[in-house]
Amino acid sequence: FLATSSSHYGKSSNVSARPASFLASSSAKTDTAAATTATTEQQQTMEAQTKKNDEQYQPYRGPQAPEALPEIFIPSVLEDIDERLWVPQTDSVSFRPLCLCTSSGYYVNLLRVRGSGVLSRHKHPGPVHGHVLKGKWRYLEHDWEAKEGSYVFEPPGEIHTLVVPEGVDEMITLFHVTGALLYCDVDGNVIGGEDVFTKLELAKKHYAAVGLGEDFVTQFVR
């Protein structure tokens, strides 16, 4: 009986070892499947994120407003400029039009002054923004000096006298002028003026005279 029992128990021991091995194998398979699922989900997440990021760099696919005017793009406003682009106003003062907005009554141009001295005394019924690109200038009515890199906001209504100081061979400033520029005498009486329309006429005549053609200026008109 003991021998038989021993033999029986031995067989039972061998049988019980198989499930342990089977469980270990099943556990490994389960871990592998879980890892594969996690990897797949991670890849899907990364692919979704990549697609989302790519869409951020895609151009707008819808229609543009048919009434919208085309943009104005000028690659360089100072380097390699054809001298004919500068429209003379006096022997030492000229401007280069960048945007002549007849529909809103403003203009953006580069004002260039060669040599020092008083440029003009004037006022504006609208706001003016200025950014100095070269040289420097100041107003007699203020104690600050606008140098290369300076930004200036001029509120409507103020009368000021623009001066380019001694030692400045050339001054170039980008001005955004809304409305008119009204020239004044020392007492503030208006003695002349200019606006986007007078700028446009000057540019037409100049470009026609230098061989670019009167229509050359239309690329700046909006």
Backbone as JSON, one array per atom type, in Angstrom:
{
  "sequence": "FLATSSSHYGKSSNVSARPASFLASSSAKTDTAAATTATTEQQQTMEAQTKKNDEQYQPYRGPQAPEALPEIFIPSVLEDIDERLWVPQTDSVSFRPLCLCTSSGYYVNLLRVRGSGVLSRHKHPGPVHGHVLKGKWRYLEHDWEAKEGSYVFEPPGEIHTLVVPEGVDEMITLFHVTGALLYCDVDGNVIGGEDVFTKLELAKKHYAAVGLGEDFVTQFVR",
  "N": [[0.83, -1.21, 0.0], [1.91, 1.19, 0.85], [3.94, 1.39, -0.95], [2.53, 1.48, -3.29], [1.08, 3.78, -2.82], [3.14, 5.6, -2.64], [4.14, 5.46, -5.17], [1.91, 6.42, -6.5], [1.69, 8.93, -5.44], [4.0, 10.01, -6.41], [3.48, 10.11, -9.13], [1.42, 11.93, -9.02], [2.81, 14.19, -8.23], [4.36, 14.72, -10.49], [2.39, 15.38, -12.32], [1.33, 17.69, -11.17], [3.38, 19.51, -11.66], [3.24, 20.29, -14.25], [1.07, 22.16, -14.73], [2.18, 24.44, -13.46], [4.33, 25.16, -15.11], [2.89, 25.64, -17.39], [1.32, 27.81, -16.56], [3.27, 29.77, -16.2], [4.15, 30.08, -18.81], [1.8, 31.01, -19.98], [1.5, 33.39, -18.61], [3.7, 34.82, -19.57], [3.01, 35.07, -22.24], [0.76, 36.65, -21.96], [1.89, 38.99, -20.92], [3.47, 39.74, -23.09], [1.53, 40.23, -25.05], [0.21, 42.37, -23.85], [2.25, 44.24, -23.86], [2.6, 44.54, -26.57], [0.13, 45.65, -27.3], [0.26, 48.05, -25.87], [2.4, 49.26, -27.18], [1.36, 49.52, -29.75], [-0.78, 51.29, -29.25], [0.7, 53.49, -28.42], [2.1, 54.07, -30.75], [-0.06, 54.77, -32.39], [-0.96, 57.02, -31.06], [1.27, 58.69, -31.39], [1.28, 58.89, -34.18], [-1.13, 60.19, -34.6], [-0.58, 62.59, -33.3], [1.52, 63.52, -34.87], [0.19, 63.89, -37.29], [-1.55, 65.9, -36.51], [0.29, 67.92, -35.92], [1.43, 68.26, -38.43], [-0.73, 69.33, -39.82], [-0.83, 71.86, -38.8], [1.09, 73.13, -40.2], [0.15, 73.22, -42.7], [-1.14, 74.99, -45.51], [-3.94, 77.24, -45.59], [-6.96, 75.78, -46.68], [-9.37, 76.62, -47.61], [-11.6, 78.88, -49.47], [-10.53, 82.19, -50.35], [-11.6, 85.51, -49.43], [-13.35, 86.99, -52.01], [-13.35, 89.72, -52.45], [-11.1, 90.66, -51.27], [-8.07, 92.49, -51.35], [-4.89, 92.07, -53.04], [-1.84, 91.21, -51.29], [1.0, 93.3, -50.37], [4.31, 92.77, -51.0], [7.61, 93.4, -50.35], [10.78, 92.49, -50.83], [13.23, 93.67, -49.94], [13.81, 96.76, -48.5], [15.87, 98.5, -48.33], [18.35, 97.47, -49.22], [20.23, 97.07, -52.22], [18.74, 98.84, -53.92], [17.15, 100.29, -56.67], [17.96, 103.44, -57.71], [16.07, 104.94, -59.0], [13.68, 104.41, -57.82], [13.29, 106.14, -55.75], [11.44, 108.96, -55.05], [11.84, 112.27, -55.76], [11.39, 115.16, -53.68], [12.5, 117.53, -52.9], [15.76, 118.98, -53.44], [17.24, 117.6, -51.55], [15.54, 115.9, -50.27], [13.64, 112.95, -50.47], [11.27, 110.31, -51.23], [10.33, 106.87, -50.86], [7.71, 105.04, -52.01], [5.8, 102.61, -50.23], [3.31, 101.65, -49.52], [0.42, 102.95, -50.8], [-2.41, 103.84, -49.74], [-5.23, 104.52, -50.97], [-7.85, 103.92, -50.48], [-8.22, 104.01, -47.75], [-7.01, 106.31, -46.99], [-4.32, 106.66, -46.14], [-0.68, 106.55, -46.08], [2.33, 104.65, -46.48], [5.69, 105.12, -46.35], [9.21, 105.36, -47.17], [11.13, 107.89, -45.91], [13.68, 109.87, -47.04], [16.42, 111.81, -46.2], [19.07, 113.71, -47.22], [21.8, 115.08, -45.88], [22.13, 117.64, -43.33], [19.93, 119.73, -41.28], [16.93, 121.83, -41.09], [13.95, 120.17, -41.8], [11.04, 120.33, -41.98], [8.24, 122.16, -40.6], [5.33, 121.02, -39.17], [2.0, 119.54, -38.88], [-0.32, 116.92, -37.99], [-3.55, 115.75, -38.75], [-4.25, 113.17, -38.27], [-3.05, 110.02, -36.81], [0.49, 109.17, -36.63], [3.06, 106.87, -37.33], [6.45, 106.07, -36.82], [9.58, 104.62, -37.78], [12.94, 104.51, -37.35], [15.37, 103.85, -39.71], [17.89, 104.47, -40.56], [20.48, 106.73, -39.68], [19.61, 109.73, -37.83], [17.22, 111.89, -36.17], [15.35, 114.72, -34.89], [12.78, 116.52, -33.04], [12.28, 119.97, -32.66], [10.61, 120.71, -30.64], [10.76, 118.79, -28.68], [12.74, 116.89, -26.28], [13.88, 114.48, -26.9], [15.73, 112.27, -29.09], [15.45, 110.69, -32.15], [16.89, 107.78, -33.08], [18.71, 105.34, -35.12], [16.76, 102.49, -35.24], [14.89, 103.43, -33.46], [11.46, 103.92, -32.42], [8.6, 105.89, -33.1], [5.61, 107.39, -32.05], [3.3, 109.66, -33.2], [0.95, 111.77, -31.98], [-2.29, 112.91, -33.15], [-2.72, 116.34, -34.09], [-0.55, 117.68, -32.87], [1.98, 120.15, -33.35], [5.12, 120.15, -34.82], [8.69, 120.45, -35.41], [10.82, 119.12, -37.65], [14.18, 118.15, -37.52], [17.3, 117.34, -38.89], [20.24, 116.5, -37.4], [23.58, 117.99, -37.28], [26.32, 116.35, -38.89], [25.05, 114.09, -39.77], [24.86, 112.3, -42.61], [22.96, 110.95, -44.1], [19.56, 110.28, -43.62], [17.07, 107.89, -43.03], [13.78, 107.07, -42.64], [11.0, 105.02, -41.87], [7.76, 105.95, -42.36], [4.41, 105.86, -41.35], [1.63, 107.37, -42.29], [-1.44, 108.66, -41.5], [-4.08, 110.25, -43.05], [-3.58, 113.75, -43.71], [-0.48, 115.59, -44.07], [0.26, 118.6, -42.76], [1.8, 121.55, -43.55], [3.2, 124.14, -41.58], [3.57, 127.59, -40.48], [5.68, 129.46, -38.19], [3.87, 130.3, -36.36], [1.88, 128.49, -36.48], [0.08, 128.6, -38.54], [-1.43, 127.12, -41.36], [0.31, 126.42, -44.29], [0.61, 124.82, -46.42], [0.43, 121.42, -47.76], [0.28, 117.77, -47.83], [-0.84, 114.52, -48.94], [-1.97, 111.11, -49.29], [-2.81, 111.17, -51.92], [-1.49, 113.3, -53.19], [1.08, 112.33, -52.93], [0.88, 110.09, -54.54], [0.49, 111.23, -57.08], [2.91, 112.61, -57.44], [4.65, 110.41, -57.51], [3.75, 109.06, -59.82], [4.41, 110.89, -61.89], [7.18, 111.04, -61.57], [8.08, 108.36, -61.97], [7.3, 107.98, -64.58], [8.96, 109.82, -65.82], [11.52, 108.79, -65.39], [11.58, 106.52, -66.84], [10.36, 104.19, -65.92], [7.69, 104.11, -66.16], [4.38, 105.39, -65.78], [2.49, 103.68, -64.68], [3.9, 102.1, -62.98], [3.73, 102.7, -60.32], [1.31, 101.67, -59.5], [1.48, 99.19, -58.28], [1.84, 99.67, -55.63], [-0.48, 100.74, -54.73], [-3.48, 100.6, -52.9]],
  "CA": [[0.0, 0.0, 0.0], [2.8, 2.35, 0.91], [4.66, 1.5, -2.22], [1.55, 1.94, -4.29], [0.79, 5.19, -2.52], [4.31, 6.4, -2.99], [4.17, 5.57, -6.63], [0.79, 7.28, -6.9], [2.01, 10.33, -5.1], [5.04, 10.49, -7.34], [2.81, 10.5, -10.38], [0.67, 13.15, -8.77], [3.79, 15.29, -8.19], [4.74, 15.06, -11.86], [1.25, 16.04, -12.96], [1.18, 19.04, -10.63], [4.45, 20.38, -12.16], [2.89, 20.77, -15.59], [0.32, 23.41, -14.67], [3.06, 25.57, -13.1], [5.03, 25.54, -16.33], [1.87, 26.19, -18.29], [0.95, 29.13, -16.06], [4.38, 30.69, -16.48], [4.11, 30.35, -20.24], [0.62, 31.84, -20.23], [1.8, 34.73, -18.07], [4.63, 35.47, -20.48], [2.25, 35.43, -23.43], [-0.1, 37.78, -21.6], [2.75, 40.19, -20.82], [3.86, 40.1, -24.45], [0.35, 40.8, -25.7], [-0.03, 43.68, -23.25], [3.3, 45.15, -24.34], [2.3, 44.82, -27.98], [-1.02, 46.56, -27.3], [0.74, 49.36, -25.42], [3.23, 49.81, -28.26], [0.44, 49.91, -30.83], [-1.48, 52.49, -28.81], [1.68, 54.57, -28.42], [2.34, 54.44, -32.15], [-1.25, 55.46, -32.87], [-0.95, 58.35, -30.45], [2.32, 59.47, -32.05], [0.85, 59.17, -35.54], [-2.18, 61.21, -34.5], [0.07, 63.85, -32.95], [2.27, 63.95, -36.05], [-0.8, 64.39, -38.25], [-2.02, 67.18, -35.99], [1.38, 68.89, -36.09], [1.56, 68.52, -39.86], [-1.84, 70.19, -40.22], [-0.51, 73.23, -38.39], [1.98, 73.71, -41.21], [-0.52, 73.18, -43.99], [-1.81, 76.25, -45.84], [-5.4, 77.29, -45.53], [-7.5, 75.08, -47.84], [-10.65, 77.19, -48.02], [-11.57, 80.01, -50.41], [-10.28, 83.53, -49.82], [-12.65, 86.48, -49.72], [-13.12, 87.48, -53.37], [-13.16, 91.18, -52.46], [-9.83, 91.01, -50.62], [-7.02, 92.97, -52.24], [-3.64, 91.32, -52.89], [-0.86, 91.77, -50.36], [2.19, 93.95, -50.92], [5.52, 92.19, -50.44], [8.84, 93.99, -50.87], [11.83, 91.7, -50.18], [14.21, 94.51, -49.26], [13.48, 98.17, -48.71], [17.07, 99.32, -48.26], [19.49, 96.9, -49.94], [20.16, 96.9, -53.68], [17.59, 99.59, -54.42], [17.29, 101.12, -57.86], [17.81, 104.84, -57.3], [14.88, 105.49, -59.64], [12.51, 104.19, -56.97], [13.15, 107.28, -54.84], [10.72, 110.08, -55.67], [12.35, 113.51, -55.17], [10.48, 116.25, -53.3], [13.41, 118.68, -53.0], [17.11, 118.53, -53.81], [17.81, 116.74, -50.53], [14.49, 115.07, -49.66], [12.93, 112.07, -51.38], [10.56, 109.24, -50.55], [10.06, 105.65, -51.61], [6.4, 104.53, -51.58], [5.66, 101.2, -49.92], [1.87, 101.41, -49.64], [-0.37, 104.16, -50.97], [-3.75, 103.31, -49.51], [-6.21, 105.55, -51.31], [-9.15, 103.52, -49.96], [-8.29, 104.35, -46.32], [-6.45, 107.63, -46.78], [-3.01, 106.7, -45.47], [0.45, 106.07, -46.89], [3.54, 104.17, -45.81], [6.83, 105.36, -47.23], [10.52, 105.65, -46.59], [11.53, 109.27, -46.11], [15.14, 109.97, -47.05], [16.97, 113.17, -46.18], [20.53, 113.71, -47.36], [22.32, 116.34, -45.34], [21.52, 118.08, -42.08], [19.17, 120.97, -41.33], [15.5, 121.77, -40.8], [13.19, 119.58, -42.89], [9.75, 121.0, -42.08], [7.38, 122.32, -39.43], [4.07, 120.49, -39.66], [1.11, 118.85, -37.96], [-1.12, 115.85, -38.6], [-4.88, 115.53, -38.17], [-4.34, 111.75, -37.95], [-1.84, 109.49, -36.16], [1.68, 108.86, -37.44], [4.03, 105.94, -36.75], [7.74, 106.16, -37.47], [10.65, 103.71, -37.36], [14.18, 105.0, -37.95], [16.18, 102.79, -40.3], [19.26, 104.94, -40.75], [20.7, 108.1, -39.24], [18.84, 110.18, -36.68], [16.54, 113.18, -36.3], [14.64, 115.13, -33.67], [11.86, 117.64, -33.14], [12.69, 121.09, -31.81], [9.66, 120.83, -29.54], [10.97, 117.7, -27.73], [14.13, 116.72, -25.89], [14.39, 113.18, -27.31], [16.3, 112.16, -30.43], [15.13, 109.4, -32.77], [18.09, 107.2, -33.7], [18.5, 104.08, -35.82], [16.08, 101.51, -34.39], [13.86, 104.07, -32.64], [10.07, 103.98, -32.87], [7.94, 107.12, -32.67], [4.19, 107.6, -32.32], [2.97, 111.08, -33.16], [-0.5, 111.92, -31.83], [-2.9, 113.93, -34.0], [-2.88, 117.7, -33.58], [0.68, 118.32, -32.4], [2.84, 120.81, -34.33], [6.53, 119.91, -34.5], [9.66, 120.86, -36.42], [11.78, 118.03, -37.82], [15.54, 118.59, -37.79], [18.37, 116.35, -38.98], [21.38, 117.17, -36.78], [24.89, 118.04, -37.95], [27.07, 115.1, -38.88], [24.26, 112.99, -40.36], [24.89, 112.42, -44.06], [21.72, 110.43, -44.67], [18.57, 109.79, -42.67], [15.95, 107.19, -43.66], [12.78, 106.64, -41.65], [9.72, 104.53, -42.37], [6.63, 106.66, -41.77], [3.02, 105.47, -41.67], [0.91, 108.62, -42.06], [-2.88, 108.6, -41.76], [-4.58, 111.6, -43.32], [-2.69, 114.71, -44.34], [0.62, 116.28, -43.38], [0.0, 120.03, -43.01], [2.95, 122.41, -43.25], [2.8, 125.31, -40.78], [4.58, 128.59, -40.17], [6.09, 129.44, -36.8], [2.68, 130.58, -35.54], [0.93, 127.4, -36.61], [-0.8, 128.77, -39.69], [-1.19, 126.12, -42.4], [0.8, 127.06, -45.51], [0.71, 123.8, -47.48], [0.14, 120.08, -47.25], [0.36, 116.62, -48.72], [-1.53, 113.33, -48.45], [-1.69, 109.95, -50.14], [-3.11, 111.48, -53.32], [-0.38, 114.11, -53.73], [2.22, 111.42, -53.01], [0.64, 109.25, -55.7], [0.71, 112.02, -58.29], [4.36, 112.82, -57.55], [5.26, 109.15, -57.91], [3.4, 108.81, -61.22], [5.21, 111.76, -62.76], [8.6, 110.69, -61.47], [8.34, 107.07, -62.6], [7.18, 108.18, -66.02], [10.11, 110.59, -66.27], [12.76, 108.0, -65.31], [11.49, 105.37, -67.73], [9.68, 103.03, -65.33], [6.29, 104.17, -66.57], [3.45, 105.91, -64.78], [1.77, 102.58, -64.04], [4.78, 101.4, -62.05], [3.31, 102.99, -58.95], [0.07, 101.0, -59.15], [1.76, 98.03, -57.43], [1.82, 100.13, -54.24], [-1.78, 101.35, -54.45], [-4.51, 99.7, -52.4]],
  "C": [[0.85, 1.24, 0.0], [3.53, 2.54, -0.4], [3.74, 2.05, -3.29], [1.24, 3.42, -4.08], [1.93, 6.08, -2.93], [4.39, 6.61, -4.48], [3.07, 6.51, -7.12], [1.08, 8.74, -6.63], [3.07, 10.89, -6.03], [4.44, 10.93, -8.65], [2.05, 11.79, -10.2], [1.6, 14.35, -8.78], [4.18, 15.72, -9.59], [3.63, 15.8, -12.57], [1.11, 17.48, -12.49], [2.24, 19.99, -11.15], [4.08, 20.98, -13.51], [2.08, 22.08, -15.55], [1.17, 24.61, -14.31], [3.8, 26.08, -14.31], [4.08, 26.2, -17.31], [1.46, 27.59, -17.89], [2.02, 30.16, -16.35], [4.38, 31.09, -17.95], [2.95, 31.27, -20.59], [0.85, 33.27, -19.76], [2.71, 35.51, -19.0], [3.92, 35.94, -21.74], [1.36, 36.65, -23.17], [0.69, 39.08, -21.53], [3.15, 40.68, -22.2], [2.72, 40.78, -25.2], [0.06, 42.19, -25.17], [0.98, 44.7, -23.75], [3.05, 45.54, -25.78], [1.15, 45.82, -28.11], [-0.59, 47.97, -26.92], [1.57, 50.04, -26.5], [2.37, 50.31, -29.41], [-0.3, 51.2, -30.48], [-0.55, 53.71, -28.82], [1.96, 55.06, -29.83], [1.16, 55.21, -32.73], [-1.33, 56.87, -32.32], [0.07, 59.25, -31.13], [1.92, 59.84, -33.47], [-0.23, 60.25, -35.56], [-1.59, 62.57, -34.19], [0.84, 64.41, -34.13], [1.33, 64.54, -37.09], [-1.3, 65.77, -37.82], [-0.97, 68.26, -36.2], [1.55, 69.26, -37.56], [0.46, 69.46, -40.34], [-1.59, 71.64, -39.85], [0.35, 73.93, -39.44], [1.37, 73.67, -42.61], [-1.18, 74.53, -44.27], [-3.32, 76.12, -45.76], [-5.98, 76.71, -46.82], [-8.8, 75.7, -48.36], [-10.5, 78.35, -48.99], [-11.25, 81.33, -49.68], [-11.45, 84.44, -50.19], [-12.4, 87.08, -51.1], [-12.88, 88.98, -53.45], [-11.82, 91.6, -51.87], [-8.79, 91.43, -51.66], [-5.75, 92.14, -52.04], [-2.69, 92.02, -51.92], [0.24, 92.52, -51.11], [3.4, 93.33, -50.22], [6.73, 92.8, -51.14], [10.0, 93.31, -50.16], [12.85, 92.52, -49.4], [13.9, 95.97, -49.55], [14.71, 99.07, -48.7], [18.22, 98.8, -49.12], [19.2, 96.8, -51.44], [18.94, 97.59, -54.29], [17.97, 100.4, -55.65], [17.02, 102.56, -57.44], [16.56, 105.48, -57.9], [13.62, 105.31, -58.8], [12.26, 105.34, -56.0], [12.54, 108.46, -55.59], [11.19, 111.38, -55.02], [11.24, 114.51, -54.84], [11.22, 117.57, -53.3], [14.76, 118.13, -53.42], [17.68, 117.53, -52.81], [16.8, 115.77, -49.9], [13.79, 114.24, -50.73], [12.2, 111.0, -50.58], [10.43, 108.04, -51.47], [8.73, 105.1, -51.13], [6.45, 103.03, -51.32], [4.19, 100.78, -50.01], [1.17, 102.75, -49.72], [-1.83, 103.73, -50.91], [-4.78, 104.42, -49.74], [-7.58, 105.2, -50.74], [-9.33, 103.86, -48.47], [-7.6, 105.67, -45.98], [-5.15, 107.67, -46.0], [-1.91, 106.27, -46.45], [1.58, 105.62, -45.97], [4.68, 104.39, -46.79], [8.12, 105.48, -46.45], [10.82, 107.1, -46.93], [13.05, 109.33, -46.01], [15.56, 111.43, -47.12], [18.49, 113.05, -46.23], [21.06, 115.09, -46.97], [21.55, 116.75, -44.11], [20.73, 119.37, -42.29], [17.7, 120.74, -41.01], [14.77, 121.21, -42.02], [11.85, 120.3, -43.05], [9.14, 121.18, -40.69], [5.98, 121.93, -39.89], [3.22, 119.91, -38.53], [0.31, 117.82, -38.73], [-2.5, 115.79, -37.96], [-5.12, 114.07, -37.79], [-3.05, 111.26, -37.31], [-0.73, 109.16, -37.14], [2.56, 107.89, -36.65], [5.33, 106.06, -37.53], [8.74, 105.17, -36.91], [11.92, 104.11, -38.1], [15.03, 103.83, -38.42], [17.65, 103.18, -40.44], [19.37, 106.39, -40.29], [19.91, 108.45, -37.99], [18.21, 111.55, -36.97], [15.85, 113.5, -34.98], [13.64, 116.22, -34.01], [12.33, 118.74, -32.2], [11.82, 121.21, -30.57], [9.84, 119.74, -28.47], [12.45, 117.55, -27.41], [14.69, 115.35, -26.27], [14.92, 113.25, -28.74], [16.03, 110.76, -30.97], [16.36, 108.91, -33.53], [17.72, 105.9, -34.42], [17.92, 103.03, -34.88], [14.97, 102.09, -33.55], [12.49, 103.97, -33.29], [9.43, 105.22, -32.29], [6.45, 107.05, -33.02], [3.9, 109.08, -32.17], [1.45, 111.23, -33.07], [-1.04, 113.02, -32.74], [-2.92, 115.3, -33.29], [-1.61, 118.41, -33.15], [1.44, 118.96, -33.57], [4.29, 120.6, -33.9], [7.41, 120.23, -35.7], [10.76, 119.82, -36.51], [13.14, 118.58, -38.24], [16.47, 117.38, -37.87], [19.64, 117.03, -38.47], [22.65, 117.13, -37.62], [25.59, 116.68, -37.83], [26.32, 113.9, -39.46], [24.22, 113.21, -41.88], [23.6, 111.97, -44.71], [20.83, 109.9, -43.56], [17.45, 109.12, -43.45], [15.04, 106.69, -42.55], [11.53, 106.14, -42.36], [8.61, 105.25, -41.62], [5.31, 106.08, -42.28], [2.15, 106.67, -41.29], [-0.56, 108.44, -42.45], [-3.41, 110.03, -41.94], [-3.51, 112.46, -43.95], [-1.52, 115.1, -43.44], [0.48, 117.75, -43.76], [1.2, 120.86, -42.59], [2.47, 123.7, -42.59], [3.94, 126.32, -40.68], [4.84, 128.57, -38.67], [4.93, 129.72, -35.84], [1.6, 129.5, -35.67], [-0.06, 127.54, -37.75], [-0.44, 127.77, -40.79], [-0.82, 126.82, -43.71], [0.95, 126.06, -46.67], [0.38, 122.43, -46.9], [0.34, 119.0, -48.29], [-0.41, 115.46, -48.09], [-1.24, 112.2, -49.42], [-1.9, 110.27, -51.61], [-2.02, 112.35, -53.95], [0.88, 113.26, -53.87], [2.09, 110.56, -54.28], [0.92, 110.0, -57.0], [2.2, 112.29, -58.51], [5.05, 111.56, -58.05], [4.98, 108.83, -59.37], [4.29, 109.61, -62.17], [6.68, 111.38, -62.75], [8.88, 109.38, -62.2], [8.19, 107.14, -64.11], [8.43, 108.86, -66.57], [11.39, 109.76, -66.3], [12.67, 106.7, -66.12], [10.83, 104.13, -67.15], [8.22, 102.97, -65.74], [5.39, 104.62, -65.43], [2.76, 104.79, -64.01], [2.63, 101.81, -63.03], [4.3, 101.55, -60.61], [2.06, 102.2, -58.54], [0.29, 99.77, -58.27], [1.73, 98.38, -55.94], [0.47, 100.67, -53.8], [-2.79, 100.29, -53.98], [-5.77, 100.51, -52.01]]
}
